[in-house]
mmCIF file with all atom_site columns, C-alpha atoms in Angstrom:
data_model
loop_
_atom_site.group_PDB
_atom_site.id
_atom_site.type_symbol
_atom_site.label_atom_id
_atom_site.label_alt_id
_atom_site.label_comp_id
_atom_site.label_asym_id
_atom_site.label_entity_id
_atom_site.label_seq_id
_atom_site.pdbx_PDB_ins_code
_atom_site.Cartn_x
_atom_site.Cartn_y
_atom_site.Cartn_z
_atom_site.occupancy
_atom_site.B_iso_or_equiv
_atom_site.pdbx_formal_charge
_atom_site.auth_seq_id
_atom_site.auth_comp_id
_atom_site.auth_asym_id
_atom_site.auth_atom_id
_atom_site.pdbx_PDB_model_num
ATOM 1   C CA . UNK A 1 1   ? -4.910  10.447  -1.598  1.00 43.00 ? 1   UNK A CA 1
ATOM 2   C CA . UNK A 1 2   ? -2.130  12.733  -1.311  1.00 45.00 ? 2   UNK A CA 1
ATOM 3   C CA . UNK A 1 3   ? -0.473  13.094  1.867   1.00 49.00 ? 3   UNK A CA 1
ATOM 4   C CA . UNK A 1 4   ? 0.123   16.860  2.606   1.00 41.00 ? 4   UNK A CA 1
ATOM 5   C CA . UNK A 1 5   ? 3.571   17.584  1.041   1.00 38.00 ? 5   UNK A CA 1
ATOM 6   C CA . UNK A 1 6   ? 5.459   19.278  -1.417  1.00 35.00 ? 6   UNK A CA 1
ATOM 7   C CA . UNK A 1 7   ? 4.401   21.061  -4.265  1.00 34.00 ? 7   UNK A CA 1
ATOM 8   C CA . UNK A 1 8   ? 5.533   20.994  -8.352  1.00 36.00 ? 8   UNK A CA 1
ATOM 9   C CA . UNK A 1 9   ? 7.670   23.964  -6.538  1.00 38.00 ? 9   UNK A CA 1
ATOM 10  C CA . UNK A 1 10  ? 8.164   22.998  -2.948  1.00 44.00 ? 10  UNK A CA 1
ATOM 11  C CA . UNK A 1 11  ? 10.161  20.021  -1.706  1.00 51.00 ? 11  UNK A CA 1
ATOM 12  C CA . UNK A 1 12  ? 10.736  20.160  1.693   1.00 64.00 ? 12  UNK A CA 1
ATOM 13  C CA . UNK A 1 13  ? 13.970  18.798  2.924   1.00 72.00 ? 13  UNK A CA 1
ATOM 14  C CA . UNK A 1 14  ? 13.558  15.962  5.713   1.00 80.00 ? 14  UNK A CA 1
ATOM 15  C CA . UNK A 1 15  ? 14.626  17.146  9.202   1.00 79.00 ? 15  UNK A CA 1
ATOM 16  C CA . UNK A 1 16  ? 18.614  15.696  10.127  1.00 83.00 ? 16  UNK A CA 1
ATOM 17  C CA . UNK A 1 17  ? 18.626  12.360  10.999  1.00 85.00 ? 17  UNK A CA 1
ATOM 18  C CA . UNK A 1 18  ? 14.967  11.803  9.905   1.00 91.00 ? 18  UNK A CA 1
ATOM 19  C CA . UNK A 1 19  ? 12.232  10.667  6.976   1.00 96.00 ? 19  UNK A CA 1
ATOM 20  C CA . UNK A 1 20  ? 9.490   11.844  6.109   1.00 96.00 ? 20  UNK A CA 1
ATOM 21  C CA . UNK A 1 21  ? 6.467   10.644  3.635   1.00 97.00 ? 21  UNK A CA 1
ATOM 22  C CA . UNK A 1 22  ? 5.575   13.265  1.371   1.00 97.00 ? 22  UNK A CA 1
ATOM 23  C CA . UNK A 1 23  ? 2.720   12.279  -0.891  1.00 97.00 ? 23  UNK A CA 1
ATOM 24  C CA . UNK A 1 24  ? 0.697   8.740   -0.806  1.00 97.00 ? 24  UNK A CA 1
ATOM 25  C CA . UNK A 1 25  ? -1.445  7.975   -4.142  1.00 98.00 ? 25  UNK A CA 1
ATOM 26  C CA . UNK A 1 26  ? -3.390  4.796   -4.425  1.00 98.00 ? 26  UNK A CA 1
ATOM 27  C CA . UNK A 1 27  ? -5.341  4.063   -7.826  1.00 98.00 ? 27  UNK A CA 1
ATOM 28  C CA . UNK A 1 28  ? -7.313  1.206   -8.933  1.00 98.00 ? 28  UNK A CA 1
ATOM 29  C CA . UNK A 1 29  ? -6.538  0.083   -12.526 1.00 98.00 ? 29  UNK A CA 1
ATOM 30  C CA . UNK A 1 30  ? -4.718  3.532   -12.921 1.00 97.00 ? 30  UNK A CA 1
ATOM 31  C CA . UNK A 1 31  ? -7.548  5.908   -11.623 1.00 97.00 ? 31  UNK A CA 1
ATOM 32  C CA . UNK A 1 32  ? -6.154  7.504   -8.602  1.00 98.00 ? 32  UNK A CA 1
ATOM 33  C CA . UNK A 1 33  ? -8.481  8.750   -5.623  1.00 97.00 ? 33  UNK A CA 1
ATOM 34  C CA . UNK A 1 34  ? -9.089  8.694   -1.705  1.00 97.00 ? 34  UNK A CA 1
ATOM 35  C CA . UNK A 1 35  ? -12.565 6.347   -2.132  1.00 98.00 ? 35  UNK A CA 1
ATOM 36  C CA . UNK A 1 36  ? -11.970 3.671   -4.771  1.00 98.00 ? 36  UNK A CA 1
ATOM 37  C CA . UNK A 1 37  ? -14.203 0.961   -6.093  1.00 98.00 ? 37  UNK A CA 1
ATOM 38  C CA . UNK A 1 38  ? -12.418 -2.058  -6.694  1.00 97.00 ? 38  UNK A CA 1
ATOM 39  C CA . UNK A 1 39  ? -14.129 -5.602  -8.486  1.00 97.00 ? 39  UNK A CA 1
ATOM 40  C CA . UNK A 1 40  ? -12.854 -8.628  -6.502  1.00 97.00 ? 40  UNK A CA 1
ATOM 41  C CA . UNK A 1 41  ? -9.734  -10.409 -7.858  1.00 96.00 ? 41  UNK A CA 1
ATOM 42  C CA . UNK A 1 42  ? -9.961  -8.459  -11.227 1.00 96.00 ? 42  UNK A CA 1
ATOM 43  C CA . UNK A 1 43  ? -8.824  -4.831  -10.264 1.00 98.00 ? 43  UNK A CA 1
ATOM 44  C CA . UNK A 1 44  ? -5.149  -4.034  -9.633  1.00 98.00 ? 44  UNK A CA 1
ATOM 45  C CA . UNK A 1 45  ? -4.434  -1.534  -6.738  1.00 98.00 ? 45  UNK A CA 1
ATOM 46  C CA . UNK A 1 46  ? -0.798  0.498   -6.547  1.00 98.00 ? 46  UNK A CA 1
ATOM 47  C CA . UNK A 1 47  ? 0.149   2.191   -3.876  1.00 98.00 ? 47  UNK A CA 1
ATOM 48  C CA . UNK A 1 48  ? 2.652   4.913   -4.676  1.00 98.00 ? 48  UNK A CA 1
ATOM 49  C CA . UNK A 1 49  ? 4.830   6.200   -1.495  1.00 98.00 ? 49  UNK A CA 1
ATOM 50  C CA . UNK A 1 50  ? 7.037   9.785   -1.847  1.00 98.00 ? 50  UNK A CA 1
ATOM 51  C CA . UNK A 1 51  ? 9.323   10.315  0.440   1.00 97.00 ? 51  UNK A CA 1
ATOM 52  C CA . UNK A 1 52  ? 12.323  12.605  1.809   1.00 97.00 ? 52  UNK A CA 1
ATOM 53  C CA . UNK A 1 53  ? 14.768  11.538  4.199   1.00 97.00 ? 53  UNK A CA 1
ATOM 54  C CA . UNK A 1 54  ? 18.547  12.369  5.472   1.00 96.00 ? 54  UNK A CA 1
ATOM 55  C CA . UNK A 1 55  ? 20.761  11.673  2.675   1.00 96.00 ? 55  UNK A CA 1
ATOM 56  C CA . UNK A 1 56  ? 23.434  10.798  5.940   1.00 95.00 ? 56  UNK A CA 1
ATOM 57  C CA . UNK A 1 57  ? 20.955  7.887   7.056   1.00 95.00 ? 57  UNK A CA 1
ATOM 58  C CA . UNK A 1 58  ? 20.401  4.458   5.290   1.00 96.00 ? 58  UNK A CA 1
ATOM 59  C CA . UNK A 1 59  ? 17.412  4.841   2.942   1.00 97.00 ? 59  UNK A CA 1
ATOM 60  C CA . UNK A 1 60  ? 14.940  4.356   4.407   1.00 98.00 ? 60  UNK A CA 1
ATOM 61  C CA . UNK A 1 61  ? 12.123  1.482   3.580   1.00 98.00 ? 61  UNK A CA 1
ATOM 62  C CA . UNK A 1 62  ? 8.129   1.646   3.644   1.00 98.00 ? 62  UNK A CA 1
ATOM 63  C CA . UNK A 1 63  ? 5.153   -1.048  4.246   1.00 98.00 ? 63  UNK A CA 1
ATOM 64  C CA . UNK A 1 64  ? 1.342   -0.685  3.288   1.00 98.00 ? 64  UNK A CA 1
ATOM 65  C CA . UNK A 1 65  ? -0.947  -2.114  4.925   1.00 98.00 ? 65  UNK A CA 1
ATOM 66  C CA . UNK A 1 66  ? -4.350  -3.158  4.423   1.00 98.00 ? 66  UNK A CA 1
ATOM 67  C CA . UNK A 1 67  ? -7.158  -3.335  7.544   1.00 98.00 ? 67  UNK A CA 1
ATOM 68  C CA . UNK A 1 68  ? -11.182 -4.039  7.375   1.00 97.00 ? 68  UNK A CA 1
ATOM 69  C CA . UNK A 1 69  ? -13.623 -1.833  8.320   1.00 97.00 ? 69  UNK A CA 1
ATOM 70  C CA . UNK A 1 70  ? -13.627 -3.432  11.659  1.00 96.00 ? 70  UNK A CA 1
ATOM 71  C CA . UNK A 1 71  ? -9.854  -2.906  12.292  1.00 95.00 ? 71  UNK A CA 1
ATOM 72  C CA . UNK A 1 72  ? -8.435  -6.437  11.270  1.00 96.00 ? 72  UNK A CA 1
ATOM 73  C CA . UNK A 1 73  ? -5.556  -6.563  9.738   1.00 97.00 ? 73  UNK A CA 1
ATOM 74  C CA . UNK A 1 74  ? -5.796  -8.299  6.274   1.00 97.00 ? 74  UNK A CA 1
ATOM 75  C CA . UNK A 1 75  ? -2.388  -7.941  4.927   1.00 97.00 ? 75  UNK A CA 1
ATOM 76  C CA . UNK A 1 76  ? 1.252   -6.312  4.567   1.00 97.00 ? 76  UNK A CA 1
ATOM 77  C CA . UNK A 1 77  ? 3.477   -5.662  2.511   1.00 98.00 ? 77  UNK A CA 1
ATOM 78  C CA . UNK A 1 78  ? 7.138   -4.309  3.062   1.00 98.00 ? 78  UNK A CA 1
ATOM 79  C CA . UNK A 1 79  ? 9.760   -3.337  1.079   1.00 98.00 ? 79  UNK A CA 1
ATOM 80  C CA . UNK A 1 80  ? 12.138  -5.418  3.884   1.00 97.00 ? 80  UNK A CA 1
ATOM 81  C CA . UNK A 1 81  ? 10.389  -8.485  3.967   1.00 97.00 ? 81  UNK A CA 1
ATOM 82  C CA . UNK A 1 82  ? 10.060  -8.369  0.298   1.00 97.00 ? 82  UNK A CA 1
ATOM 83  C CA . UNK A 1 83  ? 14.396  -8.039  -0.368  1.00 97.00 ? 83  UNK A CA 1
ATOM 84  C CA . UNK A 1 84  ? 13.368  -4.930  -2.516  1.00 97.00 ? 84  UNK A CA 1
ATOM 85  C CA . UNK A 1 85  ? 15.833  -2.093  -1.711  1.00 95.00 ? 85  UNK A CA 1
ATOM 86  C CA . UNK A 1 86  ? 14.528  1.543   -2.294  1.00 97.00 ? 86  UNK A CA 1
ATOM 87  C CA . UNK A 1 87  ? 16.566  4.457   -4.210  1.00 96.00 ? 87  UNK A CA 1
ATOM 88  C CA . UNK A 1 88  ? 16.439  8.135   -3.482  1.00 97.00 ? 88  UNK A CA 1
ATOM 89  C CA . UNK A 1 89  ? 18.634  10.831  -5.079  1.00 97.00 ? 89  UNK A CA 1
ATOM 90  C CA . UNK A 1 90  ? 21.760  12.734  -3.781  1.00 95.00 ? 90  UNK A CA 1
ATOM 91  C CA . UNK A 1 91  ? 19.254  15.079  -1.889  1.00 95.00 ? 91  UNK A CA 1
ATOM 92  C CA . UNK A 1 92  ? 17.516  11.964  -0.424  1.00 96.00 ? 92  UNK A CA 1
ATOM 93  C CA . UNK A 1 93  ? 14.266  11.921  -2.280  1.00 97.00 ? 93  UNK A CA 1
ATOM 94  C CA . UNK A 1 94  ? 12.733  8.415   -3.231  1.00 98.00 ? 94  UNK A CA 1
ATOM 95  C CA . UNK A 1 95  ? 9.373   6.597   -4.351  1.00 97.00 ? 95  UNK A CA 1
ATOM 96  C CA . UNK A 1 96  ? 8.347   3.052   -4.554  1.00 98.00 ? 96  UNK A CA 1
ATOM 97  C CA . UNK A 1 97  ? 5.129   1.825   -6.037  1.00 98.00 ? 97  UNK A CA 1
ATOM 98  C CA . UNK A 1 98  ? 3.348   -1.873  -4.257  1.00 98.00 ? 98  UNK A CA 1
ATOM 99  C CA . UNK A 1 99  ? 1.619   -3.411  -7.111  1.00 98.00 ? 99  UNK A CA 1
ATOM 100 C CA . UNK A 1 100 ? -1.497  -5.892  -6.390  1.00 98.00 ? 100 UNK A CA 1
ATOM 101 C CA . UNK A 1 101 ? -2.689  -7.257  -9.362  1.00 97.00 ? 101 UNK A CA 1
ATOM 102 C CA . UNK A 1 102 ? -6.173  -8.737  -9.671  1.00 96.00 ? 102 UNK A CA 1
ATOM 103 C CA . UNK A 1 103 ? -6.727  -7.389  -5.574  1.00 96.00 ? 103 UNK A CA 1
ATOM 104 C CA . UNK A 1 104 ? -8.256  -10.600 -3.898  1.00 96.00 ? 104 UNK A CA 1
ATOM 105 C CA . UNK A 1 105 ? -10.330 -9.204  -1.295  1.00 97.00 ? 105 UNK A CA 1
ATOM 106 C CA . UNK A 1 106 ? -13.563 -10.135 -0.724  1.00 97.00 ? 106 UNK A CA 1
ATOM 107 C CA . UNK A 1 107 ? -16.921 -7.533  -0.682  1.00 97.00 ? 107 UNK A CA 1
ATOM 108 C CA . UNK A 1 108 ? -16.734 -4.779  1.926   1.00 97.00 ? 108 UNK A CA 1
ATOM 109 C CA . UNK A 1 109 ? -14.670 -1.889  3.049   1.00 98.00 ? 109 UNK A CA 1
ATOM 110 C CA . UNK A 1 110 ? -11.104 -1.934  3.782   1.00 98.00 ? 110 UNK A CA 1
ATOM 111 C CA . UNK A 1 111 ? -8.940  0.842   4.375   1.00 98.00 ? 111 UNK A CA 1
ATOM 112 C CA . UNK A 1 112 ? -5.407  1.390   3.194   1.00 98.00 ? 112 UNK A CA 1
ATOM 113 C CA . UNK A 1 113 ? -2.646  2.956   4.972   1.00 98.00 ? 113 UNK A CA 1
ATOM 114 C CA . UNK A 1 114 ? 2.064   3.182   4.604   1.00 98.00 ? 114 UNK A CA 1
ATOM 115 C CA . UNK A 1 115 ? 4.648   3.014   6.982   1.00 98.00 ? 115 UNK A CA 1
ATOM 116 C CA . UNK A 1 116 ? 8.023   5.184   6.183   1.00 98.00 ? 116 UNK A CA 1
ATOM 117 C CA . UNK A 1 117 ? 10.588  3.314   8.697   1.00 97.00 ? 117 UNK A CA 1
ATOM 118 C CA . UNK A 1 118 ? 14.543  2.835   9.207   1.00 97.00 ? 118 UNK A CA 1
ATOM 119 C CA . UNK A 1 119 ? 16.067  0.475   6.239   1.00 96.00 ? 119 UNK A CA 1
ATOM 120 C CA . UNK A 1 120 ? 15.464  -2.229  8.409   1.00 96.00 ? 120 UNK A CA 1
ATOM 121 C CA . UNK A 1 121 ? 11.917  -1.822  9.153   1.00 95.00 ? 121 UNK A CA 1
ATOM 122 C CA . UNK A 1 122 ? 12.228  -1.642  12.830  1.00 94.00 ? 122 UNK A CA 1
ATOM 123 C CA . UNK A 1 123 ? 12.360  2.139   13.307  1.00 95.00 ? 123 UNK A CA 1
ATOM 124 C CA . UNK A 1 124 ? 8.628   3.693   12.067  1.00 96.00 ? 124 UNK A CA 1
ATOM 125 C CA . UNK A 1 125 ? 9.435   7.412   10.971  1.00 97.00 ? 125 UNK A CA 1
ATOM 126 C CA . UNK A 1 126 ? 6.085   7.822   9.737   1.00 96.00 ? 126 UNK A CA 1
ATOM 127 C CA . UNK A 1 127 ? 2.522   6.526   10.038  1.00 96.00 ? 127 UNK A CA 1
ATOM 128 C CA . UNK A 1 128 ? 0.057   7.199   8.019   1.00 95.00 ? 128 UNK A CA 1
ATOM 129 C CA . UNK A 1 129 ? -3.413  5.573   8.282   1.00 93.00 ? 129 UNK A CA 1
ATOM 130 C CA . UNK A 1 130 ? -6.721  5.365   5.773   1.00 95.00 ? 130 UNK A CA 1
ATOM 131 C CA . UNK A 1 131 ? -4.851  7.160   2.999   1.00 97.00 ? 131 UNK A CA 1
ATOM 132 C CA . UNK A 1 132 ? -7.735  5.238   0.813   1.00 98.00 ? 132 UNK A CA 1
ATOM 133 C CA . UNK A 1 133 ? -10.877 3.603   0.871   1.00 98.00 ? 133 UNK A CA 1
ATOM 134 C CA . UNK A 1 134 ? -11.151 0.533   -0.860  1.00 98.00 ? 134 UNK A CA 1
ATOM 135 C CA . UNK A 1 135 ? -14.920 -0.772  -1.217  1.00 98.00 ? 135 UNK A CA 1
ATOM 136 C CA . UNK A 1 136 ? -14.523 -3.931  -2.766  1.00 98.00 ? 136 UNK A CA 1
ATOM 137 C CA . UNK A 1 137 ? -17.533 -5.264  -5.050  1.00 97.00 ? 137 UNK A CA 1
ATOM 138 C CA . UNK A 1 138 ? -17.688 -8.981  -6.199  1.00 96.00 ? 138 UNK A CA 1
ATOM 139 C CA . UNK A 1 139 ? -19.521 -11.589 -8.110  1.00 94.00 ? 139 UNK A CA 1
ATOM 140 C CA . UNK A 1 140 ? -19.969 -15.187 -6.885  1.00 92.00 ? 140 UNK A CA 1
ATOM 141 C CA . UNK A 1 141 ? -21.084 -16.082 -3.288  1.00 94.00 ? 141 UNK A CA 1
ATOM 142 C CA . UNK A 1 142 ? -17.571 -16.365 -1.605  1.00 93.00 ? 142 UNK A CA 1
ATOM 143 C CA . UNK A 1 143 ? -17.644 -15.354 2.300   1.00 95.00 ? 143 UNK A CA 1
ATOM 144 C CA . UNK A 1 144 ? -14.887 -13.725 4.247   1.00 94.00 ? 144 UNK A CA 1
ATOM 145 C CA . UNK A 1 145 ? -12.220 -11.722 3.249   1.00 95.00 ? 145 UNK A CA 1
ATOM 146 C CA . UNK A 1 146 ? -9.703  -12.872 0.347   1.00 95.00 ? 146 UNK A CA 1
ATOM 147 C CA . UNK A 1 147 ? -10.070 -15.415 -2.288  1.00 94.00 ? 147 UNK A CA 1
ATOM 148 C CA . UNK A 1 148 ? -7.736  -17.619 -2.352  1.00 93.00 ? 148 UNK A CA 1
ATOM 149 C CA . UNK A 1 149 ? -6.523  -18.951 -5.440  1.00 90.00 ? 149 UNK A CA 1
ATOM 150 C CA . UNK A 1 150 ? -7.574  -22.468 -5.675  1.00 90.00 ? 150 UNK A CA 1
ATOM 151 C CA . UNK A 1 151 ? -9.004  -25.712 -8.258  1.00 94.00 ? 151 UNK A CA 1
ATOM 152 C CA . UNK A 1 152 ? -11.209 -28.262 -7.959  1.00 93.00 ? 152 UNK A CA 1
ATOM 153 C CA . UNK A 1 153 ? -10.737 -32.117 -8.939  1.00 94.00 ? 153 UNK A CA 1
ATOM 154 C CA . UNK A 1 154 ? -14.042 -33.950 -9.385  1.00 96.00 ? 154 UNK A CA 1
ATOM 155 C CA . UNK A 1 155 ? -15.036 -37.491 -10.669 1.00 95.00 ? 155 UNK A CA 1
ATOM 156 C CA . UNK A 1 156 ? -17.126 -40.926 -10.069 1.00 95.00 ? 156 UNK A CA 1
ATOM 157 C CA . UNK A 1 157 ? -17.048 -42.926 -7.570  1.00 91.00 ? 157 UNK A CA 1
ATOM 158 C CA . UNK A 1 158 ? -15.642 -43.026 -4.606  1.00 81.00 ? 158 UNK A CA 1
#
């Protein structure tokens, strides 16, 4: 869903000393939208984060998060935590895209939301919660909320 920002025309300029998100768009297997149906551990999400910030500052670095219907938090990813540096241009304007291939949460409805903070991740410039919907469908009879990637040994005997 896109965050209210700039335009084809209109890029606004982040305040001095500041950063700013400027558009959010999550798709699910490359259709983009605000409510998304995603098949358990066979869709893959991205999460694609716009941002401006003070070309004087570090560049900045984001997280998404993702948090049940009941307000759990499920997971998190940063850009920090994961050693992945961002980029932005002379003027300060950046992206980065999360990937999450073959999305391995369980049926129900999760919500997804980013986090624009200082290039250590300590600072939050920016919040912005539910961006997207995620209602997760699945097959199979697992319960709770991801499936973990696992295998079975069997045999006779004991």
């Amino acid at each position: 869903m896109p965050v209210p920002g700039p335009t084809a025309t209109h890029r606004p300029r982040a305040a001095s000393g500041t950063a700013r998100i400027t558009r959010v768009q999550v798709s699910a297997d490359g259709e983009a939208g605000s409510e998304l149906v995603v098949s358990s551990t066979r869709t893959e999400v991205q999460v694609c984060i716009a941002f401006a910030s003070d070309p004087l500052l570090p560049c900045p670095s984001v997280a998404v998060t993702i948090l049940h219907a009941n307000g759990v938090l499920v997971a998190s990813a940063g850009s920090v935590n994961d050693g992945v540096p961002l980029a932005r241009d002379a003027r300060g304007f950046g992206q980065a895209t999360l990937s999450l291939p073959r999305l391995a949460l369980l049926q129900g409805e999760y919500h997804v939301g980013v986090l624009l903070a200082c290039e250590r991740g300590l600072h939050p410039y920016e919040t912005v919660d539910r961006v997207a919907t995620l209602r997760v469908l699945q097959d199979g009879l697992e319960q709770g909320l991801v499936a973990l990637e696992h295998a079975w040994q069997a045999r006779e005997g004991a």
